[in-house]
Short mmCIF file of C-alpha atoms in Angstrom, two decimals:
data_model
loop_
_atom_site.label_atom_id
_atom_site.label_comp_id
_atom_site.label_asym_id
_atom_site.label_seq_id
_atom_site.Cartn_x
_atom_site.Cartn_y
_atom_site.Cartn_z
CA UNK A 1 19.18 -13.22 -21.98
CA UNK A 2 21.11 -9.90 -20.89
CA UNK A 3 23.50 -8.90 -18.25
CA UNK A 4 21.84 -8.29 -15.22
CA UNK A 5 22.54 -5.44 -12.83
CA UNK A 6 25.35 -7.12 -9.90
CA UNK A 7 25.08 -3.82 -7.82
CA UNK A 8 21.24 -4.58 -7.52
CA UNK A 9 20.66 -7.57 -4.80
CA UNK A 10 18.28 -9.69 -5.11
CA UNK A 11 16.80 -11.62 -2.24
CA UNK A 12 14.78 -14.54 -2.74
CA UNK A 13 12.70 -15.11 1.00
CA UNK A 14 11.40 -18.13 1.62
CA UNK A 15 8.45 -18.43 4.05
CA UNK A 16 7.63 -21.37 6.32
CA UNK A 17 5.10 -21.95 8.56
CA UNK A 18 5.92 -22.94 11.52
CA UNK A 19 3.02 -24.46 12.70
CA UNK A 20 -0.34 -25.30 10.28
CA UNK A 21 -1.01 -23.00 7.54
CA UNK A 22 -4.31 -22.36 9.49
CA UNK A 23 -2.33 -21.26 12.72
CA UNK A 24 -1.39 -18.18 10.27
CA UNK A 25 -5.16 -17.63 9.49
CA UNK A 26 -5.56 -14.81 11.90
CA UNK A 27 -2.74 -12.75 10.56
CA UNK A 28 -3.26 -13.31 6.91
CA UNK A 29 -4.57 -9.87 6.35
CA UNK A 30 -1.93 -8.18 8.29
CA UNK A 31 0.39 -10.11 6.08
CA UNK A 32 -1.25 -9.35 2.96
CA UNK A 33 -1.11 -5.59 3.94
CA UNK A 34 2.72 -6.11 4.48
CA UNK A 35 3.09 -7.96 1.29
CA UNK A 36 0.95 -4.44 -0.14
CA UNK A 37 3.56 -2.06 1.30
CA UNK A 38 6.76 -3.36 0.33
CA UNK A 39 4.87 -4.07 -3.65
CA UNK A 40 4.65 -0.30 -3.57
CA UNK A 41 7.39 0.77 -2.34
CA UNK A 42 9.62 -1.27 -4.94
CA UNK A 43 11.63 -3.39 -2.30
CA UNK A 44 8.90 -6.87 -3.42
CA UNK A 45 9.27 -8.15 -7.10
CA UNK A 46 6.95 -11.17 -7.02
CA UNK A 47 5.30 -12.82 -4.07
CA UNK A 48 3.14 -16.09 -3.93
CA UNK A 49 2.54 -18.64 -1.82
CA UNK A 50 3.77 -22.40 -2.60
CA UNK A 51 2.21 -24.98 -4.53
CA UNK A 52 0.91 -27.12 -2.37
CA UNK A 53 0.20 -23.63 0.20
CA UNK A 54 0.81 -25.61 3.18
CA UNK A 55 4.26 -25.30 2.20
CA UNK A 56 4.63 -21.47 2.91
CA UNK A 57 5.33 -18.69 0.19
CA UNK A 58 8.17 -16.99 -1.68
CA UNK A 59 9.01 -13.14 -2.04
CA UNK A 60 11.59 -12.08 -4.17
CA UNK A 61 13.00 -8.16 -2.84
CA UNK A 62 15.44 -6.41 -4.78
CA UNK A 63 17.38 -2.91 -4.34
CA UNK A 64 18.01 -3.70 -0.52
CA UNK A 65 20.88 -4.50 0.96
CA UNK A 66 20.78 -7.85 3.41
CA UNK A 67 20.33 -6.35 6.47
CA UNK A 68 17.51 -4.51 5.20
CA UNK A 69 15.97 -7.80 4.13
CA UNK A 70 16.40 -9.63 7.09
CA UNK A 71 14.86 -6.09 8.86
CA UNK A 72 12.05 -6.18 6.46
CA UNK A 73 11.53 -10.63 6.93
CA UNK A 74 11.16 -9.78 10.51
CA UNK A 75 8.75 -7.12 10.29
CA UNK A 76 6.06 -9.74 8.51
CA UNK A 77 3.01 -10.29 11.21
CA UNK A 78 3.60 -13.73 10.93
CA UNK A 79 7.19 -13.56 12.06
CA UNK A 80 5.98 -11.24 14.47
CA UNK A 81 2.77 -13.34 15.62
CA UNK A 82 5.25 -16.51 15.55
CA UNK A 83 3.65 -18.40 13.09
CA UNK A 84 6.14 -18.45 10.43
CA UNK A 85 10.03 -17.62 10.24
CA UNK A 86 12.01 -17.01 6.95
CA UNK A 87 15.18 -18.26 4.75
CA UNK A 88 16.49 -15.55 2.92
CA UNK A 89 19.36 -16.04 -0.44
CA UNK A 90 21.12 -13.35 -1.68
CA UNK A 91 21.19 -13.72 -5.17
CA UNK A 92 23.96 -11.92 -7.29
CA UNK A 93 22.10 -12.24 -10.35
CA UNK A 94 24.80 -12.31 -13.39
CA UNK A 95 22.38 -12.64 -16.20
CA UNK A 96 18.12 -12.11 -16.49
CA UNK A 97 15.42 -11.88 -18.82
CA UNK A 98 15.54 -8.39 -20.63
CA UNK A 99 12.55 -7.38 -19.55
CA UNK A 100 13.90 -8.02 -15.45
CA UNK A 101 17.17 -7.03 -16.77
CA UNK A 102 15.32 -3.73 -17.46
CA UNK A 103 13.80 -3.56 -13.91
CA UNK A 104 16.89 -4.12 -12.31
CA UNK A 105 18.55 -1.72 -14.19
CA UNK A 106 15.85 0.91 -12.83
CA UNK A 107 16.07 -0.29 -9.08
CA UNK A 108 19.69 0.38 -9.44
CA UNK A 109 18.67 3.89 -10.31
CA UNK A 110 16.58 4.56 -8.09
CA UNK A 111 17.91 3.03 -4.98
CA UNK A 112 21.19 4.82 -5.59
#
């Protein structure tokens, strides 16, 4: 284990529907197209739904500050459609695996 990064936050979202999974059917791809963007840009680590997927999904955002996260949560088109809402933790992360130790160490970098 290594020191991780404390000026990087990490944000772990939590998804739930708030209806049936399959109310969030018509937005998936609008979703998955958000989930895209914000994998590219850097701000989305890992993102998956739960196990069973009824339960929702998980997204785990780094280099942002909490406003931005909530911001970003809010912009999902299933927050926006209704058919989901999110629990965010901040996460001061005092100690990761080298190789995310590594990562953060970039995103504090970069996001500088």
């Amino acid at each position: 284990m290594s020191r991780a990064s404390a000026e990087v936050p990490l944000h772990v979202l939590r998804v739930h529907y708030t209806g049936t999974e399959a109310d969030s059917a018509p937005y998936t791809a609008a979703h998955v197209d958000y989930l895209r963007r914000h994998h590219a840009d850097g701000t989305f680590l890992l993102s998956g739904q739960t196990v069973p997927s009824e339960d929702g999904g998980v997204i785990v955002a780094c280099g942002v500050d909490r406003d931005t996260a909530e911001a970003i949560a809010a912009q999902d088109p299933f927050v926006v459609a209704g058919v989901a809402r999110y629990e965010i933790t901040t996460v001061a992360a005092g100690r990761a695996h080298p190789g995310l130790a590594d990562i953060l160490a970039a995103r504090s970098t970069t996001r500088a």
